[in-house]
């Protein structure tokens, strides 16, 4: 039986596909390649198509014996979601509805969902726990929470079991050096810092250095993409064992400050990384860190690449050997 990975040609999806293949799983990928890259797939059977295309979904489920789905395919830029909410409801919410409909018709009853810690909005406290209030502060987070709620009703009514994994920033690259992060446009701190080291950008913008943190810059949570892949696969195992639906945060301890990331990147690359201090951005909390106590105790998830230097070293290994990512756009 196979595992269907939607968005499997994306950043986190491709690392999850690599990990599944390493573990001897049969993998089917559905990806429209809207932000993903065909070259990022180290194996598996790729269907190039859109989640919202019910025909391709029906064909895929008819041609393969799918046991479970890992669902990454989504639009995920916070800023864009605040300019074009229709795109986010259409791709994320309606796309998930089509996927669940396809699963129902094919009798597939397990789904692991790549959610986000943006479902919490401005946290009441840190580290954030799964029982904390969910009050998204942007359209992207709202659509992800709506997708979770949709899954919860599909469980209650149709018995489709789900695990939602909520996390902040994926980072790092595969140990092989063959695949890594190539978002266009790039909005994540670590690749932006490393592109500055490669002189592809003049400087790295730091938004505010007067926050109530030790060095004045914001503290954020970064998790190695291969540790995320491991968590998604553990969630499949959890559902395979007959466990009910559940929600888990995936976090990395105390988090790291923006300055810490830049200083560590200087150390790892041995290169200069010019910094431009700018005004604080509206709605940027000082600290965003998720507690992963529940994932550790229930899923047995124990991130083995939690060290910031190791995360940046693996990202540098990819960026320095692939300065144009997967190639010209
Ligand atoms: P990505 O853009 O690299 O991957 C998304 C993939 O989905 C791409 O390959 C894209 O082509 C595909 N896709 C999008 N819409 C599709 C559709 N309608 N039909 C078929 N394929 C479609 O993004 P990523 O950084 O790998 O993120 C993957 C998932 O993880 C997203 O759902 C995102 O919300 C979530 N997430 C990411 C982060 C992060 O730091 N990158 C953090 C938390 C959650």
XYZ file of C-alpha atoms and ligand atoms in Angstrom:
373
model
C 0.000 0.000 0.000
C 1.170 3.527 -0.693
C 1.237 6.844 1.101
C -0.025 9.828 -0.875
C 1.980 13.010 -0.243
C 0.224 16.134 -1.508
C 2.693 18.965 -2.109
C 5.446 16.341 -2.147
C 7.578 18.393 -4.554
C 7.677 21.300 -2.095
C 10.292 22.007 0.561
C 8.969 19.978 3.500
C 7.112 17.546 1.230
C 10.231 16.536 -0.705
C 12.175 15.864 2.506
C 9.269 13.757 3.781
C 9.177 11.802 0.518
C 12.942 11.166 0.850
C 12.485 9.925 4.422
C 9.522 7.689 3.461
C 11.529 6.131 0.622
C 14.461 5.543 2.996
C 12.080 3.634 5.247
C 10.910 1.426 2.370
C 7.454 3.004 1.956
C 5.725 3.196 -1.406
C 5.083 6.867 -2.225
C 2.669 8.631 -4.563
C 2.931 12.422 -4.946
C 0.296 14.888 -6.111
C 1.775 18.312 -6.850
C 0.811 21.089 -9.243
C 4.414 22.377 -9.139
C 3.000 25.859 -8.501
C 5.744 26.461 -5.930
C 7.374 23.020 -5.914
C 10.186 21.587 -8.026
C 10.139 18.333 -9.965
C 13.908 18.017 -9.286
C 13.288 17.870 -5.537
C 11.745 14.402 -5.786
C 14.252 11.661 -5.070
C 11.691 8.989 -6.036
C 8.018 8.083 -5.805
C 5.333 8.260 -8.479
C 4.468 11.866 -9.373
C 1.069 13.046 -10.587
C 1.352 16.638 -11.773
C -2.028 18.136 -10.989
C -4.099 20.289 -8.715
C -5.866 19.192 -5.542
C -8.992 20.945 -6.760
C -9.104 18.795 -9.915
C -11.475 16.025 -8.833
C -10.738 13.974 -11.957
C -7.033 13.656 -11.255
C -7.792 12.802 -7.630
C -10.217 10.062 -8.699
C -7.650 8.706 -11.189
C -4.875 8.734 -8.596
C -6.980 6.899 -5.997
C -8.165 4.395 -8.635
C -4.638 3.649 -9.884
C -2.972 3.293 -6.483
C -3.756 1.468 -3.263
C -3.493 4.476 -0.928
C -3.382 3.694 2.773
C -2.884 7.217 4.178
C -2.365 10.794 3.052
C 0.211 13.362 4.217
C -1.173 16.744 3.209
C 1.321 19.572 2.553
C -0.158 21.183 -0.569
C -1.207 24.728 0.295
C -0.477 28.385 -0.247
C 1.542 29.569 2.720
C 2.662 33.195 2.489
C 1.214 35.263 5.336
C 1.634 38.615 3.542
C 0.071 37.342 0.322
C -2.882 35.900 2.264
C -3.673 39.397 3.593
C -3.796 40.731 0.029
C -5.550 37.854 -1.714
C -7.793 35.956 0.741
C -9.775 34.328 -2.086
C -6.635 32.497 -3.253
C -6.087 31.137 0.276
C -9.667 29.981 0.879
C -9.782 28.462 -2.595
C -6.466 26.622 -2.554
C -6.282 25.705 1.123
C -9.879 25.220 2.256
C -11.567 24.157 -0.987
C -8.482 22.125 -1.983
C -8.695 20.216 1.310
C -12.437 19.682 0.797
C -11.712 18.084 -2.611
C -8.985 15.912 -1.115
C -11.242 14.695 1.718
C -14.029 14.007 -0.775
C -11.599 11.948 -2.870
C -10.493 10.056 0.250
C -14.088 9.365 1.258
C -14.917 7.988 -2.193
C -11.798 5.809 -2.187
C -12.312 4.611 1.386
C -9.049 6.139 2.675
C -9.447 7.006 6.355
C -6.109 8.425 7.564
C -4.641 11.881 6.976
C -1.681 13.702 8.501
C -2.017 17.415 8.037
C 0.766 19.991 7.896
C -0.881 22.771 9.869
C 0.864 25.766 11.385
C 1.438 27.485 14.718
C -0.086 30.547 13.004
C -3.403 28.970 14.086
C -2.698 30.398 17.582
C -2.264 34.017 16.495
C -0.726 36.268 19.159
C 0.069 33.773 21.947
C -1.367 34.103 25.441
C 1.838 32.575 26.809
C 5.011 30.857 25.585
C 5.824 28.096 24.987
C 2.458 27.597 23.306
C 0.541 24.428 24.192
C -2.097 22.643 22.111
C -4.846 23.622 24.557
C -4.093 27.348 24.189
C -6.526 29.686 22.480
C -6.546 29.601 18.673
C -7.168 33.061 17.278
C -5.327 33.472 13.974
C -4.156 36.979 13.147
C -3.934 36.442 9.375
C -5.880 34.751 6.592
C -3.257 32.029 6.135
C -3.566 30.905 9.793
C -7.347 31.143 9.615
C -7.528 28.885 6.549
C -5.291 26.303 8.263
C -7.506 26.324 11.360
C -10.569 25.955 9.116
C -8.897 22.961 7.425
C -8.312 21.389 10.858
C -11.966 21.971 11.800
C -13.108 20.454 8.508
C -11.041 17.346 9.272
C -12.526 17.143 12.739
C -16.060 17.031 11.243
C -15.020 14.530 8.579
C -13.810 12.362 11.463
C -16.988 12.734 13.534
C -19.305 12.128 10.573
C -17.301 9.877 8.248
C -14.626 8.355 10.496
C -11.640 9.819 8.613
C -8.907 10.057 11.290
C -6.474 12.958 11.203
C -3.387 14.253 12.956
C -2.700 17.988 12.645
C 0.892 19.085 13.236
C 1.354 22.751 14.177
C 4.795 24.308 13.818
C 6.579 27.554 13.009
C 9.703 27.656 10.805
C 11.044 24.677 8.925
C 14.774 25.043 8.279
C 17.865 23.165 7.080
C 18.316 20.704 4.246
C 18.676 16.991 3.557
C 21.892 15.322 4.740
C 22.633 14.140 1.171
C 22.964 17.780 0.018
C 20.735 16.873 -2.964
C 17.577 18.702 -1.857
C 16.908 21.829 0.168
C 14.888 25.029 0.449
C 14.014 26.991 -2.718
C 10.963 29.198 -2.145
C 10.265 31.887 -4.732
C 9.884 34.470 -3.327
C 11.890 33.510 -0.238
C 10.450 34.764 3.040
C 12.259 32.620 5.618
C 15.085 34.004 7.741
C 17.765 31.316 7.386
C 17.794 31.168 3.546
C 17.653 34.983 3.426
C 20.676 35.200 5.746
C 22.594 32.629 3.690
C 21.709 34.380 0.415
C 23.184 37.537 1.981
C 26.364 35.589 2.788
C 26.444 34.558 -0.897
C 26.117 38.257 -1.862
C 22.783 37.594 -3.599
C 21.314 40.217 -1.262
C 22.967 43.398 -0.011
C 21.995 42.976 3.624
C 19.650 41.123 5.920
C 16.839 43.231 7.395
C 16.300 42.887 11.149
C 12.903 44.259 12.133
C 13.424 45.776 15.567
C 16.289 45.354 18.040
C 14.504 46.768 21.083
C 12.254 43.858 22.005
C 12.222 42.638 25.633
C 14.548 39.715 24.819
C 18.179 39.205 25.817
C 19.658 40.753 22.657
C 16.619 42.845 21.690
C 15.681 40.832 18.584
C 12.676 38.531 18.162
C 12.909 34.909 19.226
C 11.498 32.300 16.861
C 11.214 28.531 16.655
C 13.203 26.666 13.957
C 12.902 22.955 13.317
C 15.088 20.905 11.006
C 13.081 19.833 7.967
C 14.174 16.191 8.411
C 12.917 16.241 12.028
C 9.609 17.541 10.647
C 9.578 14.722 8.090
C 10.145 12.261 10.924
C 7.229 13.748 12.905
C 4.857 13.425 9.929
C 5.823 9.772 9.476
C 5.418 9.123 13.214
C 1.921 10.582 12.906
C 1.148 8.059 10.130
C 2.377 5.260 12.422
C 0.186 6.667 15.210
C -2.905 6.513 12.971
C -1.920 3.076 11.666
C -1.955 1.823 15.257
C -5.655 2.709 15.436
C -5.240 5.841 17.557
C -7.879 8.551 17.222
C -7.501 12.009 15.754
C -5.151 14.400 17.533
C -3.298 17.717 17.331
C 0.383 18.175 18.161
C 2.754 21.128 18.259
C 6.265 20.640 16.963
C 8.694 23.066 18.601
C 12.397 23.331 19.319
C 12.885 24.136 23.009
C 13.559 27.774 23.766
C 13.844 29.103 20.224
C 16.596 31.327 18.779
C 16.862 35.101 18.370
C 17.304 36.728 14.970
C 20.765 37.978 16.045
C 21.718 34.469 17.179
C 20.761 33.096 13.745
C 22.866 35.734 11.961
C 25.885 35.274 14.272
C 25.720 31.483 13.886
C 25.450 31.852 10.097
C 28.597 34.057 10.113
C 30.412 31.392 12.096
C 29.258 28.521 9.851
C 29.960 30.303 6.533
C 33.036 32.274 7.607
C 31.586 35.135 5.536
C 30.445 38.659 6.263
C 26.666 39.135 6.563
C 25.718 42.837 6.567
C 22.717 43.664 8.759
C 20.195 46.509 8.289
C 18.267 47.296 11.474
C 14.761 48.476 10.639
C 11.581 49.470 12.481
C 9.548 46.768 14.203
C 6.853 45.252 11.979
C 3.256 45.577 13.148
C 1.953 42.417 14.809
C 5.357 40.753 15.343
C 5.356 39.244 18.877
C 8.701 39.241 20.756
C 8.738 35.463 21.273
C 7.006 32.697 19.305
C 7.895 29.238 20.521
C 5.782 26.079 20.605
C 5.950 23.396 23.279
C 6.431 19.904 21.884
C 5.982 18.012 25.160
C 2.859 16.272 23.839
C 4.517 15.175 20.562
C 7.477 13.887 22.548
C 5.390 11.837 24.957
C 2.651 10.568 22.596
C 4.476 10.267 19.245
C 7.910 9.604 20.779
C 9.219 12.487 18.628
C 12.697 13.526 19.663
C 14.198 16.004 17.194
C 17.760 14.877 16.598
C 18.906 17.971 14.682
C 17.744 20.647 17.132
C 21.107 22.443 17.398
C 21.062 25.801 15.563
C 24.590 25.371 14.215
C 23.703 21.974 12.785
C 20.517 23.344 11.193
C 22.414 26.233 9.569
C 25.303 24.003 8.516
C 22.935 21.694 6.632
C 21.184 24.674 5.011
C 24.585 26.128 4.015
C 25.622 22.809 2.520
C 22.605 23.097 0.179
C 22.716 26.852 -0.563
C 26.456 27.019 -1.169
C 26.339 24.061 -3.579
C 23.048 25.232 -5.229
C 23.267 29.053 -5.264
C 20.406 29.132 -7.812
C 18.374 26.525 -5.912
C 16.842 24.066 -8.378
C 17.881 26.314 -11.257
C 16.566 29.203 -13.271
C 12.865 29.927 -12.713
P 6.131 24.718 -0.512
O 5.461 25.854 -1.207
O 7.559 24.463 -0.776
O 5.314 23.376 -0.764
C 3.951 23.326 -1.085
C 3.789 22.367 -2.253
O 2.402 22.215 -2.547
C 4.448 22.875 -3.532
O 5.205 21.837 -4.109
C 3.277 23.288 -4.415
O 3.588 23.160 -5.793
C 2.199 22.352 -3.942
N 0.816 22.848 -4.097
C 0.301 24.017 -3.641
N -1.018 24.098 -3.951
C -1.330 22.949 -4.627
C -2.526 22.431 -5.182
N -3.686 23.105 -5.136
N -2.488 21.215 -5.768
C -1.336 20.500 -5.820
N -0.173 20.949 -5.307
C -0.176 22.151 -4.708
O 5.877 24.964 1.037
P 6.581 24.296 2.309
O 7.414 25.333 2.955
O 7.171 22.987 1.956
O 5.300 24.065 3.220
C 4.555 22.868 3.116
C 3.375 22.918 4.073
O 3.855 23.128 5.397
C 2.393 24.038 3.779
O 1.093 23.527 3.920
C 2.687 25.069 4.855
O 1.534 25.780 5.213
C 3.163 24.201 6.006
N 4.101 24.884 6.919
C 5.307 25.324 6.442
C 6.216 25.951 7.318
C 7.574 26.421 6.835
O 8.332 26.972 7.635
N 7.952 26.206 5.576
C 5.860 26.138 8.661
C 4.605 25.676 9.102
C 3.745 25.037 8.225
